[in-house]
Coordinates of C-alpha atoms and ligand atoms in Angstrom, one line a residue:
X17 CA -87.7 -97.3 -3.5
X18 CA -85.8 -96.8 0.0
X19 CA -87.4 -99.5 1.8
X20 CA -87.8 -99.1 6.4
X21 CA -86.4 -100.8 8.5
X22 CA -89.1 -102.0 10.1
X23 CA -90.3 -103.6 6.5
X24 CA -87.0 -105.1 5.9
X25 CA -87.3 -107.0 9.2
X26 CA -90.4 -108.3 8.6
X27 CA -88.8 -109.6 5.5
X28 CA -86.0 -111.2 7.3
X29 CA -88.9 -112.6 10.0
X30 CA -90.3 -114.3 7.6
X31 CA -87.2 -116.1 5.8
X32 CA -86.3 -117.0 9.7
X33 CA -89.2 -118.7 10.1
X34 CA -89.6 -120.9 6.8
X35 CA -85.7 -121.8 6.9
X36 CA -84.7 -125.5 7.8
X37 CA -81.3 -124.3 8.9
X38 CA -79.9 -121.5 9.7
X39 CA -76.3 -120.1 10.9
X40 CA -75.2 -116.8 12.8
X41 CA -72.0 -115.2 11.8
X42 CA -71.0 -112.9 14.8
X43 CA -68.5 -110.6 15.0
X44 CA -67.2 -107.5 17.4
X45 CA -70.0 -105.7 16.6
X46 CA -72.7 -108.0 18.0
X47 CA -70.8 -107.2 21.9
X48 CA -70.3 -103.8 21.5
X49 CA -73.6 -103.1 23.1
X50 CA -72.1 -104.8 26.5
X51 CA -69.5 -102.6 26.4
X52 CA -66.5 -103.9 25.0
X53 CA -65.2 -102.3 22.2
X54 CA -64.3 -103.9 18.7
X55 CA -60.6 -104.1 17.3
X56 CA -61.2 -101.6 14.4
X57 CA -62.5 -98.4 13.9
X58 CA -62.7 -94.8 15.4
X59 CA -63.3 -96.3 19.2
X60 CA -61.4 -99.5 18.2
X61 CA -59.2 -100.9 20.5
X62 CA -56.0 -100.4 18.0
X63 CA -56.6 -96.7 18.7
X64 CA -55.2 -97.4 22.6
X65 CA -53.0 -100.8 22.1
X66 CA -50.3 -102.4 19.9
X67 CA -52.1 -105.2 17.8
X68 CA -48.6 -106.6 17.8
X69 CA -48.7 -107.5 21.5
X70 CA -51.5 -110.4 19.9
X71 CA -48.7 -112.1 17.7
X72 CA -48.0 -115.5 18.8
X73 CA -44.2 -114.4 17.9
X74 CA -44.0 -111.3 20.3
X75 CA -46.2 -113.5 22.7
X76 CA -43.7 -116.2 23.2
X77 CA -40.8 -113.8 23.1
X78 CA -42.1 -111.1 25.5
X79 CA -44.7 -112.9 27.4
X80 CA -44.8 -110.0 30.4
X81 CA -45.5 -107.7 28.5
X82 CA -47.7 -109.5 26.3
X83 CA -49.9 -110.3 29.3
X84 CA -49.7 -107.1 30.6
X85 CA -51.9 -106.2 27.6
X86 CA -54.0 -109.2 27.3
X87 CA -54.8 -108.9 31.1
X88 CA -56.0 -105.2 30.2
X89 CA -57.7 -105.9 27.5
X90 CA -59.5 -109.3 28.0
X91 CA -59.5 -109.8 32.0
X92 CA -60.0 -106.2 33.5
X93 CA -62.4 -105.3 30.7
X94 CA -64.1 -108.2 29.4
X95 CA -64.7 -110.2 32.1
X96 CA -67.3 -107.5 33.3
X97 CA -69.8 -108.1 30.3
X98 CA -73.0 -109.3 30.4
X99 CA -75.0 -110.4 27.6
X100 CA -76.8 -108.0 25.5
X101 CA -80.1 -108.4 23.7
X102 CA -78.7 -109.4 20.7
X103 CA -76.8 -112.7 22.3
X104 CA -80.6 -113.4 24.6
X105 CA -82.6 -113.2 20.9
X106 CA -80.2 -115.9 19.4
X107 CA -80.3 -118.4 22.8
X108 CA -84.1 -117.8 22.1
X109 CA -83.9 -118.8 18.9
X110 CA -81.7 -122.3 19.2
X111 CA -84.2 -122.9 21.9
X112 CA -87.5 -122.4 19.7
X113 CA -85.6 -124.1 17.2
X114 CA -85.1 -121.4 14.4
X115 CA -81.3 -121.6 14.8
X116 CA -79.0 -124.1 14.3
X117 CA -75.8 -123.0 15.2
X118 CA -73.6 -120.1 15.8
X119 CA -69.8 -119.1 14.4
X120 CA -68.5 -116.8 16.8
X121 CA -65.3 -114.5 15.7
X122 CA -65.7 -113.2 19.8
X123 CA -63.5 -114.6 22.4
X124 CA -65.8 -113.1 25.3
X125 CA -67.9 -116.5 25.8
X126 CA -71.1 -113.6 25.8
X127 CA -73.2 -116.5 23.8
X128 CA -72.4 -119.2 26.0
X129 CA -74.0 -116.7 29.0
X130 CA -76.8 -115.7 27.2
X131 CA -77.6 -119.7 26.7
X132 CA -76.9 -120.9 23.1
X133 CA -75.0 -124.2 23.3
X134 CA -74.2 -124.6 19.6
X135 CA -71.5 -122.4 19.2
X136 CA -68.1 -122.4 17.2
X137 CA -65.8 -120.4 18.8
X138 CA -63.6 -119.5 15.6
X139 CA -60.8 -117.7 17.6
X140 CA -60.9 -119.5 21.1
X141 CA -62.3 -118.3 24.3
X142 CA -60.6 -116.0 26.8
X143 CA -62.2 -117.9 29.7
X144 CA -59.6 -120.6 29.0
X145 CA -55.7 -120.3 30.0
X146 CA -53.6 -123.4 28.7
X147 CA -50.5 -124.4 29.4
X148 CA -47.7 -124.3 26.5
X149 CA -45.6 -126.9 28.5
X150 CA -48.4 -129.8 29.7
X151 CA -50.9 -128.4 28.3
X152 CA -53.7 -128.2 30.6
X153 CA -56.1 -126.4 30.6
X154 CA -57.4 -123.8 33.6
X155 CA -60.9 -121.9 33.4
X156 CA -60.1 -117.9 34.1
X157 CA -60.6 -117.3 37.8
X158 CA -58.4 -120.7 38.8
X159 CA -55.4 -118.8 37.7
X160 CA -54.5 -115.2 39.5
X161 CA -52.9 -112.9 37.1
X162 CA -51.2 -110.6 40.0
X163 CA -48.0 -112.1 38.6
X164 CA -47.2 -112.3 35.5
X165 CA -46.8 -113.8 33.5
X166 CA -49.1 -116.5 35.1
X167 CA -47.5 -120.1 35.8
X168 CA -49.3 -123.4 35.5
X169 CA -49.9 -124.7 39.0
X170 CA -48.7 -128.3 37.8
X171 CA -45.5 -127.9 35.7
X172 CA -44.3 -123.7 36.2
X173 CA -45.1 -123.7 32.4
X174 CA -45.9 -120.6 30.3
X175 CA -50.0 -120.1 30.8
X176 CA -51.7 -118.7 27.1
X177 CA -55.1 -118.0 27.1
X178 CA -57.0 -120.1 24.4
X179 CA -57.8 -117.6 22.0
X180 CA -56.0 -117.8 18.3
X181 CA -53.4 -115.1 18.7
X182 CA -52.4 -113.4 15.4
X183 CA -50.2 -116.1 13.4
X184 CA -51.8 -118.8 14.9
X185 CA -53.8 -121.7 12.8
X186 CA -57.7 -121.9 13.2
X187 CA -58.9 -124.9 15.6
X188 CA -59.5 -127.9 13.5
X189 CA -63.5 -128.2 15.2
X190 CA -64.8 -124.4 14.5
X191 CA -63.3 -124.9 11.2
X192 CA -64.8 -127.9 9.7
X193 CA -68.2 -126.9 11.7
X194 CA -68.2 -123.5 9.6
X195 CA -67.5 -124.8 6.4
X196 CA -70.5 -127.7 7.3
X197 CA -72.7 -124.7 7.9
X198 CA -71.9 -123.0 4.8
X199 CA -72.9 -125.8 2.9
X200 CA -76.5 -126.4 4.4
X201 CA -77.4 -122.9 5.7
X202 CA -80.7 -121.7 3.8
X203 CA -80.0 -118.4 5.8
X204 CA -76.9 -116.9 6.9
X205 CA -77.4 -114.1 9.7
X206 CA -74.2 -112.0 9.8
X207 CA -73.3 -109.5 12.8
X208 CA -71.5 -106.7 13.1
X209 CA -68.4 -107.9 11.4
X210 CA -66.1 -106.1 9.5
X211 CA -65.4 -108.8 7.4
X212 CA -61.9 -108.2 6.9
X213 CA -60.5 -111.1 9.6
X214 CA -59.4 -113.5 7.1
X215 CA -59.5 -116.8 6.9
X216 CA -62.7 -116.4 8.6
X217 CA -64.3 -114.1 6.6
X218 CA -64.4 -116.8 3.9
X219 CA -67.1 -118.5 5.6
X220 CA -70.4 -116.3 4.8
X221 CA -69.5 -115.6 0.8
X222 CA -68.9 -119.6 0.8
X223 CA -72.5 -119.9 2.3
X224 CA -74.1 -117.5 -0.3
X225 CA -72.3 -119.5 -2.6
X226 CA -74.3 -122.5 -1.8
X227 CA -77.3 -121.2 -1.8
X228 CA -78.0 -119.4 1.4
X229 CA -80.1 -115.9 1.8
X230 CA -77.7 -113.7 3.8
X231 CA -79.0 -111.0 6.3
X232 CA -76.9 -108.5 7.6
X233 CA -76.8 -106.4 10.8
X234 CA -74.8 -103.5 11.2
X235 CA -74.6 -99.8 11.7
X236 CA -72.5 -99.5 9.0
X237 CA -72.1 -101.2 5.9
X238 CA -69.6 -103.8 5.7
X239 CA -67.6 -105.5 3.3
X240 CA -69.9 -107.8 2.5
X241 CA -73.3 -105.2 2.1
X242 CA -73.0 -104.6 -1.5
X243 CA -71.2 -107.9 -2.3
X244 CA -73.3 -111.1 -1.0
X245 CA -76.0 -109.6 1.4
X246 CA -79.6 -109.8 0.3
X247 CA -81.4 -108.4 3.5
X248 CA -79.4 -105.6 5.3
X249 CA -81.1 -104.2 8.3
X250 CA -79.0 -101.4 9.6
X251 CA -78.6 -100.5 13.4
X252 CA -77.2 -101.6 16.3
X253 CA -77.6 -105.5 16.9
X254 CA -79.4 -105.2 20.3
X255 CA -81.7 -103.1 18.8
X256 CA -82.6 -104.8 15.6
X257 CA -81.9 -107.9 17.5
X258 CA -84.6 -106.9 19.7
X259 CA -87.5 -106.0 17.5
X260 CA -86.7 -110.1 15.6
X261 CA -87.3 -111.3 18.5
X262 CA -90.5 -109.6 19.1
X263 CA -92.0 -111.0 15.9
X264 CA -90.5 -114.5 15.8
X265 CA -91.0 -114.9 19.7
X266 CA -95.0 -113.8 18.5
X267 CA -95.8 -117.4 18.7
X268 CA -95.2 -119.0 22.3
X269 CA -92.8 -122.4 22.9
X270 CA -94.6 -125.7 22.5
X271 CA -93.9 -126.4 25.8
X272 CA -95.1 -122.9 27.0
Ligands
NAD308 P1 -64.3 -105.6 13.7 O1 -63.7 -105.1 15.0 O2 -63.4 -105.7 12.5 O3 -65.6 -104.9 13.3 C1 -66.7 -104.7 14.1 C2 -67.9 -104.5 13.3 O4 -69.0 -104.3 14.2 C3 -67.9 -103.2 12.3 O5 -68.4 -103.6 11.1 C4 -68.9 -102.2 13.0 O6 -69.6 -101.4 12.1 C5 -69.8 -103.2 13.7 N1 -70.6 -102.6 14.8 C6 -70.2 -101.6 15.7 N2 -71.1 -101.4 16.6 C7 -72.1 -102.3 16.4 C8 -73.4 -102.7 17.0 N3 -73.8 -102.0 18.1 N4 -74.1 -103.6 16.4 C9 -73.7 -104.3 15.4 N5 -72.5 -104.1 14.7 C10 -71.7 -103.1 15.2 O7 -64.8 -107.0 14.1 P2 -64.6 -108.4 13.5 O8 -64.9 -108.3 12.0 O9 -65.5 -109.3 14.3 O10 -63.1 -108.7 13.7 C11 -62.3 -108.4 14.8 C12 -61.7 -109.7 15.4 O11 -61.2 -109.3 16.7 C13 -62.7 -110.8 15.7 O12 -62.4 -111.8 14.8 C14 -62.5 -111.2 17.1 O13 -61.7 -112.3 17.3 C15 -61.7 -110.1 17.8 N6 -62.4 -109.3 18.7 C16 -63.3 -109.9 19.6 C17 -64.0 -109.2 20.5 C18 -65.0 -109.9 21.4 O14 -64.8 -111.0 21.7 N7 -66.0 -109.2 21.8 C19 -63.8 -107.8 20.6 C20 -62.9 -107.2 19.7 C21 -62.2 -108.0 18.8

C-alpha cells in the first residue's frame, strides 16, 4: 500500500511528540529553499567551481585564488540568506521542547538566525575568519575582503574562514556532541543530505544503530532511504517542514 504524505507526517507527528530526545541531521538540502545551492547534483555548485579550490592544500598554497572562490561562493552569495521555514520549525521545536539539539553539515549559520541555540556546527561556520598565524578570530563583516587575500588586523597573518576545508580534521566539540546524540536519540530527523560527506555521514546509521526511529526529508531519496530510514516524507524541507509544524505547534507554549 503507497501510503500519502500527509499520513506519513502524521506518523512522524506523533513519534515527535512521544520522543524524550531527539536530534536533527541537516544537510545542503535543508537551505536550498533560501537560495543557496547544495555542492552536488544537477544545480550543484561543482557544476560552476573547482571543489579543489576547498582543499586545505591548494588553500594554503594559492590562497588568492582560493579566496577568490570562497568570497564568491560563501560571502557574495551566502551572506544574503535568510532562514527558511524549515530552519523557523526546528527553533520552534527546541523552544517547545521537542528538540534537543541540531548537527549541522551547513556553514551558512541559517539555524543560529532562525533561533535554535543547540547547534553542532560539524564543518565550521563561514561567519568566522581566523587567523592561521595568532589565531584570532574575526566575525565576517570586521574583515573587508576587497583585498585579498584578507590580513589579520593584529599580526598581517593569513585570515581562513572557520569552516573544515576538504582535508581538514572535524572539530573535537561537534564531534563528540554527534556521537553523544547518536547514542540517546529516540528519533533521528535527517535533512536533505546526500549522505555521502563522510566522516559525517556515520553519524545517523550510528543513531539507528542504537535504537533511534529515523525520519527522513528529501525530494529525493538518499543514501540512507532504503538503508536505515523508517519514516521518509518526501518534498522539499520548507514545505514538509511546514505542515510539522502545523500539527506539533497544534498545542500552544505553556507560557503562551
Ligand atoms: P549535498 O550537496 O551532498 O546534498 C544535498 C541534498 O539535499 C540532496 O540529497 C538533495 O536531494 C537534497 N535537497 C535538495 N533540495 C532540497 C530541499 N528543498 N529540501 C530538502 N532536501 C533537498 O549536501 P550534503 O550531503 O549536506 O553535503 C554537502 C556538504 O557541503 C555539506 O557537508 C556542507 O558542509 C557543504 N555545503 C553547505 C552548504 C550550506 O551551508 N548551506 C551548501 C552547500 C554545501
Amino acid at each position: 500500500m503507497i501510503r500519502s504524505l500527509d499520513s506519513a507526517i502524521l506518523d512522524a507527528a506523533s513519534l515527535l511528540r512521544s520522543s524524550r530526545f531527539t536530534t536533527a541531521f541537516t544537510g545542503a538540502g535543508i537551505s536550498v529553499e533560501s537560495g543557496i545551492p547544495p555542492f552536488r547534483g544537477e544545480k550543484g555548485l561543482w557544476n560552476k567551481y573547482d571543489p579543489r579550490t576547498l582543499e586545505i592544500g591548494f588553500f594554503l598554497n594559492q590562497p588568492e585564488e582560493s579566496w577568490k572562490v570562497i568570497k564568491q561562493i560563501f560571502y557574495d552569495f551566502f551572506g544574503k540568506a535568510a532562514p527558511n521555514q524549515a530552519h523557523v520549525v526546528l527553533a520552534g521545536m527546541e523552544q517547545r521542547g521537542m528538540l534537543s539539539c541540531i548537527i549541522t553539515q551547513n556553514i551558512d549559520n541559517l539555524h543560529q538566525a532562525a533561533g535554535s541555540t543547540v547547534v553542532h556546527e560539524f564543518h565550521g561556520n563561514s561567519m568566522k575568519l581566523v587567523c592561521l598565524v595568532c589565531m584570532h578570530t574575526y566575525v565576517y563583516g570586521e574583515i573587508s575582503l576587497d583585498t585579498l587575500p584578507p590580513r589579520c588586523p593584529k599580526c598581517e597573518g593569513l585570515l581562513k574562514p572557520d569552516f573544515v576545508f576538504f582535508g581538514e580534521a572535524i572539530p573535537q566539540e561537534p564531534l563528540a556532541a554527534a556521537y553523544d546524540a547518536a547514542g540517546k536519540s529516540d528519533v533521528f530527523l535527517i535533512i536533505g543530505s546526500t549522505g555521502e560527506v563522510m566522516p559525517a555521514n556515520q553519524i545517523p546509521p550510528l543513531a539507528k544503530q542504537n535504537g533511534a526511529t529515523i525520519i527522513e526529508i528529501n525530494p529525493q531519496e538518499s543514501h540512507y532511504t532504503r538503508w536505515i530510514t523508517d519514516i521518509f516524507l518526501q518534498g522539499k524541507a520548507g514545505e514538509v517542514m511546514g505542515k510539522l509544524g502545523e500539527i506539533l505547534f497544534s498545542t500552544p507554549l505553556h507560557n503562551d
